[in-house]
mmCIF file of C-alpha atoms and ligand atoms in Angstrom:
data_model
loop_
_atom_site.group_PDB
_atom_site.id
_atom_site.type_symbol
_atom_site.label_atom_id
_atom_site.label_comp_id
_atom_site.label_asym_id
_atom_site.label_seq_id
_atom_site.Cartn_x
_atom_site.Cartn_y
_atom_site.Cartn_z
ATOM 1 C CA MET A 20 -4.996 3.746 -7.431
ATOM 2 C CA LYS A 21 -3.072 0.546 -7.954
ATOM 3 C CA ILE A 22 -4.716 -2.893 -8.119
ATOM 4 C CA LEU A 23 -3.226 -6.380 -8.144
ATOM 5 C CA ILE A 24 -5.134 -9.184 -9.875
ATOM 6 C CA VAL A 25 -4.246 -12.773 -8.929
ATOM 7 C CA GLU A 26 -6.046 -15.243 -11.173
ATOM 8 C CA ASP A 27 -4.739 -18.396 -12.872
ATOM 9 C CA GLU A 28 -7.421 -18.639 -15.557
ATOM 10 C CA LYS A 29 -5.859 -16.702 -18.401
ATOM 11 C CA GLY A 30 -9.155 -15.729 -20.035
ATOM 12 C CA ILE A 31 -10.541 -14.147 -16.859
ATOM 13 C CA ARG A 32 -7.206 -12.563 -15.942
ATOM 14 C CA ASP A 33 -6.731 -10.932 -19.355
ATOM 15 C CA LEU A 34 -10.281 -9.634 -19.357
ATOM 16 C CA LEU A 35 -9.936 -8.171 -15.856
ATOM 17 C CA VAL A 36 -6.636 -6.516 -16.722
ATOM 18 C CA LYS A 37 -8.037 -5.046 -19.927
ATOM 19 C CA ARG A 38 -11.141 -3.627 -18.280
ATOM 20 C CA LEU A 39 -9.665 -2.520 -14.942
ATOM 21 C CA LYS A 40 -6.857 -0.676 -16.753
ATOM 22 C CA LYS A 41 -9.433 1.904 -17.796
ATOM 23 C CA HIS A 42 -9.885 2.834 -14.124
ATOM 24 C CA TYR A 43 -6.745 1.793 -12.274
ATOM 25 C CA SER A 44 -3.081 1.083 -12.596
ATOM 26 C CA VAL A 45 -3.033 -2.730 -12.783
ATOM 27 C CA ASP A 46 -0.559 -5.548 -12.105
ATOM 28 C CA ALA A 47 -1.509 -9.193 -12.627
ATOM 29 C CA CYS A 48 -0.075 -12.616 -11.910
ATOM 30 C CA GLU A 49 -1.224 -16.243 -12.069
ATOM 31 C CA ASP A 50 -0.116 -17.939 -8.859
ATOM 32 C CA GLY A 51 0.150 -17.312 -5.123
ATOM 33 C CA GLU A 52 3.924 -17.263 -5.024
ATOM 34 C CA SER A 53 4.188 -14.452 -7.588
ATOM 35 C CA ALA A 54 1.397 -12.605 -5.771
ATOM 36 C CA LEU A 55 3.474 -12.526 -2.583
ATOM 37 C CA ASP A 56 6.483 -11.277 -4.586
ATOM 38 C CA TYR A 57 4.410 -8.418 -6.020
ATOM 39 C CA ILE A 58 2.998 -7.527 -2.607
ATOM 40 C CA ARG A 59 6.483 -7.424 -1.086
ATOM 41 C CA VAL A 60 7.627 -4.899 -3.686
ATOM 42 C CA TYR A 61 4.575 -2.737 -4.392
ATOM 43 C CA ILE A 62 1.884 -1.093 -2.324
ATOM 44 C CA TYR A 63 -1.641 -1.735 -3.621
ATOM 45 C CA ASP A 64 -4.935 0.021 -2.970
ATOM 46 C CA ALA A 65 -6.830 -3.250 -3.477
ATOM 47 C CA ILE A 66 -6.202 -6.890 -4.436
ATOM 48 C CA VAL A 67 -8.496 -9.168 -6.441
ATOM 49 C CA LEU A 68 -7.538 -12.641 -5.274
ATOM 50 C CA ASP A 69 -8.755 -15.947 -6.686
ATOM 51 C CA ILE A 70 -8.950 -18.764 -4.108
ATOM 52 C CA MET A 71 -7.932 -21.782 -6.193
ATOM 53 C CA LEU A 72 -4.407 -20.917 -7.328
ATOM 54 C CA PRO A 73 -1.265 -22.887 -8.215
ATOM 55 C CA LYS A 74 1.675 -23.039 -5.753
ATOM 56 C CA ILE A 75 0.107 -21.105 -2.858
ATOM 57 C CA ASP A 76 -3.684 -20.819 -2.722
ATOM 58 C CA GLY A 77 -5.579 -17.570 -2.202
ATOM 59 C CA ILE A 78 -6.411 -18.242 1.457
ATOM 60 C CA GLN A 79 -2.711 -18.771 2.286
ATOM 61 C CA VAL A 80 -1.737 -15.651 0.334
ATOM 62 C CA LEU A 81 -4.290 -13.653 2.314
ATOM 63 C CA LYS A 82 -3.010 -15.063 5.609
ATOM 64 C CA HIS A 83 0.534 -14.002 4.678
ATOM 65 C CA ILE A 84 -0.702 -10.498 3.839
ATOM 66 C CA ARG A 85 -2.586 -10.076 7.125
ATOM 67 C CA ASN A 86 0.177 -11.655 9.222
ATOM 68 C CA ALA A 87 2.547 -9.050 7.796
ATOM 69 C CA GLY A 88 0.233 -6.342 9.169
ATOM 70 C CA ASN A 89 -0.906 -5.283 5.685
ATOM 71 C CA ASP A 90 -4.575 -4.161 5.725
ATOM 72 C CA VAL A 91 -4.952 -3.651 1.969
ATOM 73 C CA PRO A 92 -8.603 -4.294 0.916
ATOM 74 C CA VAL A 93 -8.914 -7.797 -0.600
ATOM 75 C CA ILE A 94 -11.803 -9.159 -2.629
ATOM 76 C CA MET A 95 -11.767 -12.932 -3.137
ATOM 77 C CA LEU A 96 -13.040 -14.759 -6.202
ATOM 78 C CA THR A 97 -14.668 -18.108 -5.502
ATOM 79 C CA ALA A 98 -16.253 -20.761 -7.661
ATOM 80 C CA LYS A 99 -19.968 -21.360 -7.261
ATOM 81 C CA GLY A 100 -20.838 -23.663 -4.372
ATOM 82 C CA GLU A 101 -17.550 -23.360 -2.487
ATOM 83 C CA ILE A 102 -19.188 -22.107 0.681
ATOM 84 C CA GLU A 103 -16.357 -23.379 2.901
ATOM 85 C CA ASP A 104 -13.900 -21.359 0.805
ATOM 86 C CA ARG A 105 -15.927 -18.200 1.210
ATOM 87 C CA VAL A 106 -16.069 -18.643 4.977
ATOM 88 C CA ALA A 107 -12.337 -19.421 5.117
ATOM 89 C CA GLY A 108 -11.630 -16.324 3.027
ATOM 90 C CA LEU A 109 -13.608 -14.026 5.283
ATOM 91 C CA ASP A 110 -12.073 -15.659 8.360
ATOM 92 C CA ALA A 111 -8.609 -15.064 6.928
ATOM 93 C CA GLY A 112 -9.369 -11.356 6.591
ATOM 94 C CA ALA A 113 -10.974 -10.852 3.174
ATOM 95 C CA ASP A 114 -13.065 -7.678 2.888
ATOM 96 C CA ASP A 115 -15.472 -9.071 0.323
ATOM 97 C CA TYR A 116 -15.990 -11.915 -2.143
ATOM 98 C CA LEU A 117 -17.527 -12.490 -5.546
ATOM 99 C CA ILE A 118 -18.831 -15.763 -6.919
ATOM 100 C CA LYS A 119 -17.765 -16.711 -10.448
ATOM 101 C CA PRO A 120 -19.082 -15.979 -12.961
ATOM 102 C CA PHE A 121 -19.696 -12.363 -11.980
ATOM 103 C CA ALA A 122 -20.593 -9.207 -13.860
ATOM 104 C CA PHE A 123 -17.624 -6.919 -14.332
ATOM 105 C CA ASP A 124 -19.637 -3.894 -13.172
ATOM 106 C CA GLU A 125 -20.297 -5.706 -9.897
ATOM 107 C CA LEU A 126 -16.566 -6.100 -9.294
ATOM 108 C CA LEU A 127 -15.986 -2.462 -10.162
ATOM 109 C CA ALA A 128 -18.697 -1.346 -7.711
ATOM 110 C CA ARG A 129 -17.283 -3.511 -4.903
ATOM 111 C CA LEU A 130 -13.758 -2.210 -5.535
ATOM 112 C CA ARG A 131 -15.037 1.355 -5.350
ATOM 113 C CA VAL A 132 -16.773 0.701 -2.021
ATOM 114 C CA MET A 133 -13.729 -1.054 -0.524
ATOM 115 C CA THR A 134 -11.226 1.614 -1.504
ATOM 116 C CA ARG A 135 -13.546 4.426 -0.389
ATOM 117 C CA ARG A 136 -14.129 2.754 2.972
ATOM 118 C CA LYS A 137 -10.379 2.436 3.423
ATOM 119 C CA ALA A 138 -9.791 6.099 2.554
ATOM 120 C CA SER A 139 -12.448 7.384 4.990
ATOM 121 C CA ALA A 140 -11.083 5.206 7.769
ATOM 122 C CA LYS A 141 -7.724 6.897 7.342
ATOM 123 C CA GLN A 142 -6.542 8.483 10.550
ATOM 124 C CA THR A 143 -6.369 12.258 10.604
ATOM 125 C CA THR A 144 -3.329 12.248 12.874
ATOM 126 C CA LEU A 145 -0.252 10.180 12.178
ATOM 127 C CA SER A 146 2.436 9.882 14.784
ATOM 128 C CA ALA A 147 5.908 8.471 15.124
ATOM 129 C CA GLY A 148 6.811 9.054 18.759
ATOM 130 C CA ASP A 149 7.012 12.844 19.212
ATOM 131 C CA LEU A 150 6.670 13.483 15.482
ATOM 132 C CA ILE A 151 3.019 14.285 14.739
ATOM 133 C CA LEU A 152 1.441 14.918 11.347
ATOM 134 C CA ASP A 153 -2.122 16.221 10.973
ATOM 135 C CA THR A 154 -3.539 15.202 7.595
ATOM 136 C CA VAL A 155 -6.432 17.677 7.810
ATOM 137 C CA SER A 156 -4.577 20.875 8.686
ATOM 138 C CA LYS A 157 -1.431 19.550 6.914
ATOM 139 C CA THR A 158 0.748 20.586 9.818
ATOM 140 C CA VAL A 159 3.684 18.796 11.390
ATOM 141 C CA THR A 160 5.196 19.117 14.851
ATOM 142 C CA ARG A 161 8.109 17.453 16.579
ATOM 143 C CA ALA A 162 8.141 17.487 20.402
ATOM 144 C CA GLY A 163 5.477 20.186 20.132
ATOM 145 C CA ASN A 164 7.589 22.427 17.883
ATOM 146 C CA PRO A 165 5.930 23.383 14.596
ATOM 147 C CA ILE A 166 7.877 22.351 11.497
ATOM 148 C CA ASN A 167 7.457 24.199 8.222
ATOM 149 C CA LEU A 168 7.455 21.886 5.242
ATOM 150 C CA THR A 169 7.040 22.586 1.547
ATOM 151 C CA ALA A 170 4.192 20.760 -0.242
ATOM 152 C CA LYS A 171 6.557 18.120 -1.661
ATOM 153 C CA GLU A 172 8.286 17.565 1.677
ATOM 154 C CA TYR A 173 4.890 17.195 3.350
ATOM 155 C CA MET A 174 3.646 14.635 0.793
ATOM 156 C CA LEU A 175 6.827 12.632 1.152
ATOM 157 C CA LEU A 176 6.638 12.619 4.947
ATOM 158 C CA GLU A 177 2.914 11.785 4.993
ATOM 159 C CA TYR A 178 3.490 8.828 2.685
ATOM 160 C CA MET A 179 6.367 7.562 4.823
ATOM 161 C CA MET A 180 4.320 7.958 8.015
ATOM 162 C CA LEU A 181 1.453 6.004 6.436
ATOM 163 C CA HIS A 182 3.914 3.151 5.851
ATOM 164 C CA PRO A 183 6.036 3.109 9.015
ATOM 165 C CA ASN A 184 8.909 0.638 9.328
ATOM 166 C CA ILE A 185 8.598 -0.336 5.674
ATOM 167 C CA THR A 186 11.548 0.237 3.371
ATOM 168 C CA LEU A 187 10.328 2.390 0.498
ATOM 169 C CA THR A 188 12.323 2.592 -2.711
ATOM 170 C CA ARG A 189 13.066 5.903 -4.433
ATOM 171 C CA ASN A 190 10.796 4.702 -7.219
ATOM 172 C CA GLN A 191 7.880 4.132 -4.808
ATOM 173 C CA LEU A 192 8.433 7.455 -3.084
ATOM 174 C CA GLU A 193 8.492 9.376 -6.322
ATOM 175 C CA GLN A 194 5.536 7.552 -7.884
ATOM 176 C CA GLN A 195 3.317 7.075 -4.865
ATOM 177 C CA ALA A 196 4.096 10.059 -2.666
ATOM 178 C CA TRP A 197 4.160 12.545 -5.514
ATOM 179 C CA ASN A 198 2.105 10.803 -8.184
ATOM 180 C CA SER A 199 4.876 11.634 -10.603
ATOM 181 C CA ARG A 200 6.663 9.499 -13.110
ATOM 182 C CA PHE A 201 9.895 8.048 -11.788
ATOM 183 C CA GLU A 202 12.882 9.541 -13.581
ATOM 184 C CA GLY A 203 15.188 6.553 -13.348
ATOM 185 C CA GLY A 204 18.556 7.475 -11.928
ATOM 186 C CA SER A 205 17.522 10.895 -10.682
ATOM 187 C CA ASN A 206 18.513 11.709 -7.129
ATOM 188 C CA ILE A 207 15.593 14.046 -6.461
ATOM 189 C CA ILE A 208 14.253 11.854 -3.645
ATOM 190 C CA ASP A 209 17.668 11.892 -1.946
ATOM 191 C CA VAL A 210 17.670 15.668 -2.133
ATOM 192 C CA TYR A 211 14.203 15.922 -0.552
ATOM 193 C CA ILE A 212 15.043 13.360 2.109
ATOM 194 C CA ARG A 213 18.024 15.521 3.024
ATOM 195 C CA TYR A 214 15.744 18.581 3.390
ATOM 196 C CA LEU A 215 13.266 16.556 5.467
ATOM 197 C CA ARG A 216 15.965 15.206 7.765
ATOM 198 C CA LYS A 217 17.275 18.683 8.387
ATOM 199 C CA LYS A 218 13.809 19.784 9.459
ATOM 200 C CA ILE A 219 12.558 16.792 11.455
ATOM 201 C CA ASP A 220 15.663 14.959 12.714
ATOM 202 C CA THR A 221 18.426 17.517 13.232
ATOM 203 C CA GLY A 222 18.795 18.326 16.922
ATOM 204 C CA TYR A 223 16.856 15.258 18.104
ATOM 205 C CA ASP A 224 18.444 12.133 19.602
ATOM 206 C CA VAL A 225 16.054 9.737 17.873
ATOM 207 C CA LYS A 226 16.399 9.886 14.095
ATOM 208 C CA ARG A 227 13.158 8.987 12.325
ATOM 209 C CA ILE A 228 14.373 8.608 8.757
ATOM 210 C CA LYS A 229 16.743 5.705 8.137
ATOM 211 C CA THR A 230 18.690 5.069 4.961
ATOM 212 C CA VAL A 231 18.543 1.456 3.830
ATOM 213 C CA TYR A 232 21.636 1.188 1.674
ATOM 214 C CA GLY A 233 20.996 0.022 -1.849
ATOM 215 C CA MET A 234 17.222 -0.007 -1.193
ATOM 216 C CA GLY A 235 15.711 3.301 -0.166
ATOM 217 C CA TYR A 236 14.385 4.895 3.008
ATOM 218 C CA ARG A 237 12.322 3.931 6.008
ATOM 219 C CA LEU A 238 10.479 5.913 8.656
ATOM 220 C CA GLU A 239 11.085 4.241 11.972
ATOM 221 C CA VAL A 240 8.620 3.867 14.833
ATOM 222 C CA GLN A 241 9.435 1.685 17.825
ATOM 223 C CA GLU A 242 6.876 -0.870 19.053
ATOM 224 C CA ASN A 243 6.467 0.931 22.404
ATOM 225 C CA GLU A 244 5.796 4.280 20.696
ATOM 226 C CA LYS A 245 2.785 2.942 18.799
ATOM 227 C CA GLU A 246 0.741 2.729 21.989
ATOM 228 C CA ILE A 247 0.722 6.506 22.443
ATOM 229 C CA ASN A 248 -1.965 6.733 19.757
HETATM 230 CA CA1 CA B 9 -8.441 -20.483 -10.035
#
């Protein structure tokens, strides 16, 4: 689980980082602009977002996140008495909020609830046009034809199908899809992508896996195919 903390008060930020690191992998930054940079590069399981922030405030950051179609759970931190802020936060798509000062255990409990809720709401079937992946039976079909994947190939494909039309770096694929440490410079992801392509794209007109040169890979789903679900 990976968490982003966005908080400009150094004391609170450092404390949150120190304590959350015992439970999660944690990134932290102090203003809204950096937050958006982090969110563009990494995929988080939850974001702790202060409202009053330099450069771009928390509400605007949240609006950017939701407008980009990102449904990552967000808990907002608000100062006591800022009722308008709390309402604006929830309106902008926050999942929860905490009023400062708060007990750390309270934040931890809320994070647990939010990430659990997200996990249970996960679809059991993922589809990209005629490519269907069942996350319960761990089976994959294309145009109704069963496709045999190894465990690693399956994990890679499931991760890509959970993040359609997003360019994923080799680093992300290795760390997030496999939960393994990225061996900088290794081409293992390229090798597995080649295997996957052979199994899911060879012989079909529409190629699902695109190479984004110098960046990584993307699983493509057209707008009109999303409605089949
Ligand atoms: Ca603040």
